[in-house]
Coordinates of C-alpha atoms and ligand atoms in Angstrom, one line a residue:
H1 CA 0.2 -0.3 -0.2
G2 CA 1.2 3.2 -0.8
P3 CA 0.6 6.4 0.9
S4 CA -3.1 7.3 1.1
R5 CA -4.6 9.9 -0.8
R6 CA -5.1 12.3 2.3
Q7 CA -1.4 11.4 3.9
A8 CA -0.5 13.0 0.0
L9 CA -2.2 15.7 0.0
I10 CA -1.3 16.9 3.8
G11 CA 2.5 15.8 3.0
S12 CA 2.6 18.0 0.0
A13 CA 1.3 20.7 2.0
V14 CA 3.7 21.0 4.4
V15 CA 6.5 20.2 2.0
G16 CA 4.7 23.6 0.0
W17 CA 5.0 25.1 3.7
G18 CA 8.2 24.7 4.5
A19 CA 9.7 25.8 1.2
A20 CA 7.9 28.8 1.8
A21 CA 9.7 29.5 5.2
A22 CA 13.2 28.3 3.5
L23 CA 12.7 31.0 1.0
G24 CA 11.8 33.5 3.9
I25 CA 8.2 34.6 2.0
D26 CA 5.5 35.7 4.1
R27 CA 2.4 33.7 4.3
V28 CA 0.5 36.9 5.7
A29 CA 1.7 39.7 4.5
T30 CA -0.8 41.7 3.2
A31 CA -4.7 41.6 3.0
R32 CA -6.0 40.8 -0.3
E33 CA -8.3 43.4 -1.0
T34 CA -7.4 47.2 -0.8
P35 CA -10.4 48.4 0.8
T36 CA -11.4 51.8 -1.2
A37 CA -12.3 54.9 0.5
T38 CA -16.5 53.7 1.5
G39 CA -14.7 50.6 2.6
S40 CA -12.3 51.8 5.1
R41 CA -14.9 53.9 6.1
T42 CA -15.3 54.4 9.8
V43 CA -17.9 56.0 12.3
P44 CA -16.7 56.6 15.9
F45 CA -17.9 53.8 18.6
H46 CA -17.9 55.5 21.2
G47 CA -19.2 59.4 22.7
R48 CA -22.3 60.6 24.5
H49 CA -24.8 58.9 22.3
Q50 CA -25.1 55.5 20.5
T51 CA -24.0 56.3 16.7
G52 CA -26.1 54.4 14.7
V53 CA -29.0 57.1 15.7
T54 CA -27.2 60.2 13.9
V55 CA -25.2 58.6 11.2
P56 CA -26.5 58.7 7.5
P57 CA -28.1 55.8 6.9
Q58 CA -26.0 53.4 5.7
A59 CA -27.1 51.0 2.7
H60 CA -27.6 48.7 4.4
A61 CA -28.9 47.0 7.6
A62 CA -29.4 44.2 9.8
H63 CA -32.5 44.1 12.7
V64 CA -32.0 41.5 15.2
A65 CA -33.5 40.8 18.4
L66 CA -32.6 38.6 21.0
D67 CA -34.3 36.5 24.1
L68 CA -32.5 36.3 27.4
L69 CA -32.2 32.1 28.5
P70 CA -34.2 31.9 31.4
E71 CA -30.5 31.8 33.6
T72 CA -29.0 35.1 32.3
D73 CA -29.6 37.8 35.5
L74 CA -27.9 40.6 36.1
T75 CA -24.2 39.4 36.6
G76 CA -24.7 37.5 33.4
I77 CA -26.6 40.6 31.2
R78 CA -23.6 43.3 32.4
R79 CA -20.9 40.4 31.2
M80 CA -22.5 39.9 27.7
M81 CA -23.2 43.7 27.2
R82 CA -19.2 44.1 28.1
L83 CA -18.2 41.5 25.5
L84 CA -20.5 42.8 23.1
S85 CA -19.8 46.5 23.2
D86 CA -15.8 45.6 23.3
D87 CA -17.0 43.9 20.0
A88 CA -18.5 46.8 18.6
A89 CA -16.0 49.0 19.4
R90 CA -13.6 46.9 17.4
L91 CA -15.3 46.1 14.6
T92 CA -16.8 49.5 13.7
Q93 CA -13.0 50.6 13.6
G94 CA -12.1 47.9 11.1
R95 CA -10.6 45.6 13.5
P96 CA -12.0 42.1 14.0
A97 CA -13.3 41.2 17.1
L98 CA -11.3 39.3 19.9
G99 CA -11.5 35.5 18.7
D100 CA -12.5 36.3 15.7
T101 CA -12.3 33.3 13.2
E102 CA -12.7 35.7 9.8
R103 CA -10.4 38.4 10.7
E104 CA -10.4 39.3 7.4
L105 CA -13.8 40.5 7.4
A106 CA -13.4 43.1 9.8
H107 CA -10.8 45.2 7.3
T108 CA -14.0 46.6 5.3
P109 CA -16.2 48.5 8.5
S110 CA -17.8 51.0 5.5
A111 CA -19.4 52.7 8.3
L112 CA -20.7 50.4 10.0
T113 CA -22.2 50.9 13.0
I114 CA -23.6 48.5 16.2
T115 CA -26.2 50.1 17.9
F116 CA -27.9 47.9 21.0
G117 CA -31.7 48.5 22.0
F118 CA -32.8 47.1 25.5
G119 CA -36.4 45.5 25.7
R120 CA -38.5 45.3 28.9
E121 CA -37.7 42.2 30.4
L122 CA -34.1 43.1 30.0
V123 CA -34.5 46.2 32.0
T124 CA -36.3 44.8 34.6
R125 CA -33.9 41.6 35.0
A126 CA -31.5 44.2 35.6
G127 CA -34.0 45.6 38.5
G128 CA -34.8 48.7 36.5
P129 CA -36.5 51.1 36.4
V130 CA -38.5 50.8 33.6
P131 CA -39.3 53.6 31.6
D132 CA -43.4 53.1 31.6
W133 CA -43.3 53.6 27.8
L134 CA -40.8 50.1 27.5
S135 CA -43.6 47.7 26.4
P136 CA -45.7 46.7 23.7
L137 CA -47.6 49.4 21.8
P138 CA -51.6 49.4 21.9
A139 CA -53.2 47.4 19.4
F140 CA -54.6 49.2 15.9
E141 CA -57.0 48.2 13.7
I142 CA -54.7 47.5 11.0
D143 CA -52.2 45.3 12.4
R144 CA -51.7 41.8 11.8
L145 CA -48.7 41.3 13.9
T146 CA -47.3 37.6 13.9
E147 CA -45.4 37.0 17.6
A148 CA -42.5 36.2 15.1
W149 CA -41.6 39.5 14.2
S150 CA -42.7 41.2 17.2
G151 CA -41.0 41.6 21.0
G152 CA -37.5 40.8 21.8
D153 CA -35.2 41.6 25.2
L154 CA -31.9 43.0 23.0
L155 CA -32.1 44.5 20.0
L156 CA -28.9 44.7 17.6
L157 CA -29.4 47.2 15.0
V158 CA -26.3 46.6 12.5
A159 CA -25.5 48.6 9.9
A160 CA -23.0 49.3 7.2
D161 CA -23.0 50.5 3.5
D162 CA -21.3 46.6 2.4
P163 CA -23.8 43.8 3.1
V164 CA -20.3 41.2 4.2
A165 CA -19.3 43.6 6.9
V166 CA -23.4 43.4 8.7
A167 CA -23.0 39.8 8.1
H168 CA -19.8 39.3 9.4
A169 CA -20.8 41.5 12.6
V170 CA -24.1 40.1 13.7
R171 CA -22.6 36.6 13.4
M172 CA -19.6 37.7 15.7
L173 CA -22.4 39.6 18.0
S174 CA -24.8 36.5 17.7
K175 CA -21.9 34.7 18.3
D176 CA -20.4 35.9 21.4
A177 CA -23.9 36.3 22.6
R178 CA -25.0 32.7 22.6
Q179 CA -23.9 32.0 26.1
F180 CA -27.0 34.5 27.3
A181 CA -29.3 34.8 24.6
S182 CA -30.9 33.1 21.5
V183 CA -31.5 34.8 18.2
R184 CA -35.7 36.1 18.0
W185 CA -36.0 37.4 14.8
V186 CA -33.5 39.0 12.2
Q187 CA -34.8 41.3 9.4
H188 CA -32.6 42.3 6.5
G189 CA -33.1 46.4 5.1
F190 CA -31.8 48.0 2.1
R191 CA -31.6 51.5 0.5
N192 CA -29.9 52.8 -2.7
A193 CA -26.1 51.2 -2.5
R194 CA -23.6 53.9 -1.5
G195 CA -22.7 55.9 -4.5
S196 CA -25.5 54.9 -6.4
T197 CA -27.2 58.0 -5.5
A198 CA -25.6 61.8 -4.7
P199 CA -25.1 62.5 -0.6
G200 CA -27.9 63.2 1.2
T201 CA -30.5 61.9 -1.4
T202 CA -33.7 61.1 0.5
M203 CA -34.1 57.6 0.0
R204 CA -37.1 55.8 -2.1
N205 CA -39.3 52.8 -0.8
L206 CA -40.0 50.1 -3.0
F207 CA -43.6 52.0 -3.6
G208 CA -41.3 54.1 -5.6
Q209 CA -41.8 57.1 -3.5
V210 CA -39.8 59.6 -1.7
D211 CA -39.5 58.4 1.6
G212 CA -38.1 60.3 4.3
T213 CA -38.7 64.0 3.5
V214 CA -39.7 65.7 6.5
N215 CA -37.3 64.0 9.1
P216 CA -35.6 65.9 11.9
A217 CA -31.9 66.4 11.3
P218 CA -29.0 65.3 13.7
G219 CA -27.4 68.2 15.3
T220 CA -30.4 70.6 15.4
A221 CA -32.5 71.8 18.5
E222 CA -35.5 70.4 17.0
F223 CA -33.6 66.7 17.1
D224 CA -32.2 67.2 20.6
Q225 CA -35.0 67.9 21.7
L226 CA -37.5 64.8 19.7
V227 CA -35.0 62.5 20.4
W228 CA -32.8 62.5 22.9
H229 CA -34.1 61.3 26.3
S230 CA -32.7 63.5 29.1
G231 CA -32.6 61.8 33.0
G232 CA -32.1 58.4 34.9
W233 CA -30.0 55.6 33.3
L234 CA -31.4 56.5 29.9
D235 CA -29.6 60.3 29.7
G236 CA -28.4 60.8 26.7
G237 CA -30.4 57.3 24.9
T238 CA -33.6 57.4 23.5
S239 CA -36.3 54.9 22.1
V240 CA -36.8 52.8 18.8
V241 CA -40.3 51.5 17.6
I242 CA -39.4 49.0 14.8
R243 CA -42.5 48.2 12.8
R244 CA -42.3 45.3 10.2
I245 CA -44.7 46.8 7.4
A246 CA -46.2 44.5 4.3
M247 CA -46.9 46.5 1.1
D248 CA -48.9 44.9 -1.0
L249 CA -47.0 45.6 -4.8
D250 CA -49.5 43.5 -6.8
G251 CA -52.3 46.2 -5.7
W252 CA -50.4 49.2 -6.0
D253 CA -49.5 48.2 -10.1
R254 CA -53.1 48.5 -10.2
V255 CA -53.3 52.2 -8.8
A256 CA -53.2 54.9 -11.4
R257 CA -49.9 57.4 -11.1
V258 CA -52.7 60.7 -10.3
D259 CA -54.1 58.3 -7.4
R260 CA -50.8 57.0 -6.1
E261 CA -49.6 60.3 -5.7
G262 CA -53.3 61.6 -4.1
A263 CA -53.1 59.2 -1.6
V264 CA -49.3 60.6 0.0
G265 CA -50.3 64.2 -1.5
R266 CA -46.7 64.1 -3.1
R267 CA -45.2 63.6 -6.4
L268 CA -43.5 60.6 -7.4
D269 CA -40.9 61.9 -9.7
N270 CA -38.9 64.4 -7.1
G271 CA -41.2 64.0 -3.7
A272 CA -42.5 67.6 -3.8
P273 CA -46.1 67.7 -2.0
I274 CA -48.6 68.4 -4.9
T275 CA -49.3 71.7 -4.4
G276 CA -45.4 72.6 -4.5
T277 CA -42.9 72.1 -7.1
R278 CA -39.4 71.1 -5.0
E279 CA -39.1 68.2 -2.5
H280 CA -39.0 70.6 0.5
D281 CA -41.4 73.4 -0.7
D282 CA -44.3 73.2 2.4
P283 CA -47.1 71.5 1.9
D284 CA -50.3 73.7 1.7
F285 CA -52.8 72.0 3.1
D286 CA -55.5 74.4 2.7
A287 CA -55.5 74.8 -1.2
V288 CA -58.4 73.9 -2.7
D289 CA -59.1 72.6 -6.2
E290 CA -62.1 74.3 -8.7
R291 CA -64.3 72.1 -7.1
G292 CA -63.2 73.6 -3.6
F293 CA -62.2 70.2 -2.4
P294 CA -58.8 70.5 -0.4
V295 CA -55.7 69.5 -3.1
I296 CA -53.8 67.1 -0.2
A297 CA -57.2 65.5 0.2
E298 CA -58.1 64.7 4.2
Y299 CA -57.2 61.2 3.8
A300 CA -53.7 61.6 2.5
H301 CA -51.0 60.2 4.0
I302 CA -49.1 63.4 4.8
R303 CA -51.8 65.2 5.9
R304 CA -52.6 62.5 8.4
A305 CA -49.3 62.1 9.5
R306 CA -48.5 65.4 10.5
S307 CA -49.5 65.9 14.3
P308 CA -50.6 69.7 14.4
N309 CA -48.7 69.5 17.7
V310 CA -44.4 70.1 16.8
A311 CA -44.1 67.6 20.2
E312 CA -45.5 64.7 18.2
R313 CA -42.5 64.3 15.7
F314 CA -40.1 61.6 15.3
L315 CA -37.0 60.4 13.3
R316 CA -37.9 57.9 10.9
R317 CA -35.2 55.3 9.7
G318 CA -36.5 53.1 7.8
Y319 CA -35.2 50.4 5.8
N320 CA -37.1 48.5 2.5
Y321 CA -36.8 44.6 2.7
D322 CA -37.7 42.2 -0.2
D323 CA -37.4 38.6 1.0
P324 CA -38.4 35.4 -0.7
P325 CA -42.1 35.4 -1.7
P326 CA -44.3 32.7 -0.3
A327 CA -45.6 29.7 -2.9
G328 CA -48.1 31.1 -5.5
Q329 CA -47.0 34.8 -4.7
L330 CA -44.6 37.4 -6.7
S331 CA -43.3 39.4 -3.8
D332 CA -42.7 39.6 0.3
S333 CA -41.5 43.2 0.2
G334 CA -42.2 46.3 2.6
L335 CA -40.7 48.8 5.2
I336 CA -38.9 48.0 8.7
F337 CA -40.3 51.2 9.7
V338 CA -38.2 52.7 12.8
A339 CA -38.8 55.4 14.6
M340 CA -36.8 56.8 17.1
Q341 CA -37.8 59.5 19.8
A342 CA -37.5 60.4 23.6
D343 CA -40.8 59.0 24.5
P344 CA -42.8 56.8 22.1
V345 CA -46.5 57.0 24.1
R346 CA -46.2 60.4 23.6
Q347 CA -44.8 60.9 20.2
F348 CA -44.8 57.9 18.0
V349 CA -48.1 56.3 19.2
P350 CA -51.0 59.2 18.4
V351 CA -49.7 59.7 14.8
Q352 CA -50.1 56.0 14.7
R353 CA -53.6 56.7 16.0
R354 CA -54.3 59.0 13.5
L355 CA -52.9 56.5 10.7
D356 CA -55.1 53.9 11.7
D357 CA -58.2 56.0 11.6
L358 CA -57.5 57.6 8.5
D359 CA -54.7 56.9 5.6
L360 CA -55.7 55.8 2.3
L361 CA -52.1 54.1 2.3
N362 CA -53.4 51.5 4.7
E363 CA -55.3 49.7 1.5
W364 CA -52.1 48.7 0.4
T365 CA -50.2 48.3 3.8
T366 CA -49.9 46.1 6.9
P367 CA -47.8 46.2 10.4
V368 CA -46.9 42.6 10.5
G369 CA -44.6 43.3 13.6
S370 CA -43.9 45.5 16.3
A371 CA -41.3 46.2 19.0
V372 CA -40.3 48.2 21.6
F373 CA -36.6 48.8 23.1
A374 CA -34.7 51.4 25.0
I375 CA -31.6 52.8 23.1
P376 CA -29.1 53.5 25.8
P377 CA -26.9 56.2 25.6
G378 CA -23.3 55.7 24.4
C379 CA -20.1 55.0 26.4
A380 CA -16.6 56.2 26.6
D381 CA -13.7 54.1 25.8
G382 CA -13.4 51.4 28.2
G383 CA -16.8 51.8 29.3
Y384 CA -19.3 49.3 27.9
I385 CA -23.3 50.0 26.6
G386 CA -25.6 50.0 29.1
E387 CA -23.6 50.5 32.0
T388 CA -26.1 53.4 33.4
L389 CA -28.3 50.1 34.2
L390 CA -25.9 47.5 35.0
G391 CA -23.0 49.4 36.5
Ligands
LIG401 C1 -44.2 60.4 5.7 C2 -44.5 56.4 3.1 C3 -46.0 54.0 7.4 C4 -45.4 58.3 9.7 C5 -44.2 59.7 4.3 C6 -44.4 59.8 3.0 C7 -44.5 58.9 2.5 C8 -44.5 57.5 3.2 C9 -43.8 58.2 0.8 C10 -43.8 61.3 2.5 C11 -42.5 61.6 2.1 C12 -41.6 62.1 3.9 O1 -41.8 63.1 4.4 O2 -41.6 61.1 4.0 C13 -45.0 55.8 4.1 C14 -44.9 54.0 3.8 C15 -45.5 53.6 4.9 C16 -45.4 54.5 5.9 C17 -44.8 53.6 2.3 C18 -46.1 52.1 5.2 C19 -45.8 51.1 4.4 C20 -45.8 55.5 8.2 C21 -45.7 55.3 9.8 C22 -46.0 56.5 9.8 C23 -45.4 57.4 9.7 C24 -46.6 54.0 10.1 C25 -46.3 56.4 11.4 C26 -47.1 56.1 12.5 C27 -45.2 59.7 8.6 C28 -44.4 60.7 9.3 C29 -44.5 61.6 7.7 C30 -44.4 60.6 6.5 C31 -44.6 61.2 10.3 C32 -44.4 62.9 7.6 C33 -44.9 63.7 7.8 C34 -44.8 65.6 7.8 O3 -45.0 65.9 5.9 O4 -45.0 66.1 8.6 N1 -44.6 58.7 4.8 N2 -45.4 55.7 5.4 N3 -45.4 56.7 8.4 N4 -45.2 59.4 7.2 FE1 -45.4 57.7 6.3

């Protein structure tokens, strides 16, 4: 019997390695990829706020909810958040996590941000105090929620301009969380690829609408007031409402362009209000047509969604989803609707109630998932996310 094929392979590999070493060739001299400006871009991890709230939305995002294992107590939660914060601090800066088994995947962070959120159960197990808004939203008539897309104890919001960076970060974080929590749901979302539209261009959703025009801008007094929570362990933090909203693209296909524009109150070409010409023109809600009917109808989405009370505004950071369709259907598409605000019950809920009462868009949209999380403040180098609650 001669050497087996396996032995032969191992033998030649060893010979090969030995020869390379003899020649002084360094096997790990350089990474294969040369990251571009986009690939090597980093967003700071440390700071007063978690940076995922304010960074211009990246092209790809994974929204991951985990459930704590029954035995995970305050000590476990603290250990988990120390570990995950350390992973996030490294990965967002383009460095492999400790024990990273795919180190090379860390080298193209592509503006990676990792934002953590705490569900009611986590804050309760940690000993609180639990904000009174940190519980499931009230039920709405339009809701067709499934457990599979709702709730969760810990949120990982992982976003980057490169989906490989997102996948790697989610994998590292889930592995390190495994001894404390299990994955409950994952919602992958996308916007236009970085570079396909000019920076600052408002995204389009899969109905083809310009979506996100009226939104508080980070760094303004309005944003600070609407978004950041003040006082207690959440000082400098915020909250997030994640609603998975299915969009009936087949039904929308049958709607004439003029009626599509009427349903929202904005034009499809550039997102301008139908009473104006440019995207950021103020809608004229008082304008009437020759028959005396309001140009922006009573049922139009922007009329219903704009609260007369400016304190009821919030930040929208949604992502499109387009998943494999169930058998017999063409698509399973929609919006991962992400709203951030200091207090969801005082800001988000009144708006959602108005839309529940009347909004023509409801004809083609159905909320199928819903979750609320507290987003703790950021942390300094050496600290960890959640230390103001868990420390
Ligand atoms: C505005 C689409 C769900 C709140 C808009 C606009 C579009 C749009 C095209 C106009 C452009 C803009 O300012 O962004 C959609 C679609 C939805 C959806 C397709 C579901 C799939 C919701 C929900 C809420 C909401 C659930 C809150 C409960 C708002 C607000 C505005 C807005 C606050 C800005 C209104 C203003 O002009 O002041 N939406 N939306 N939307 N939407 Fe939605």
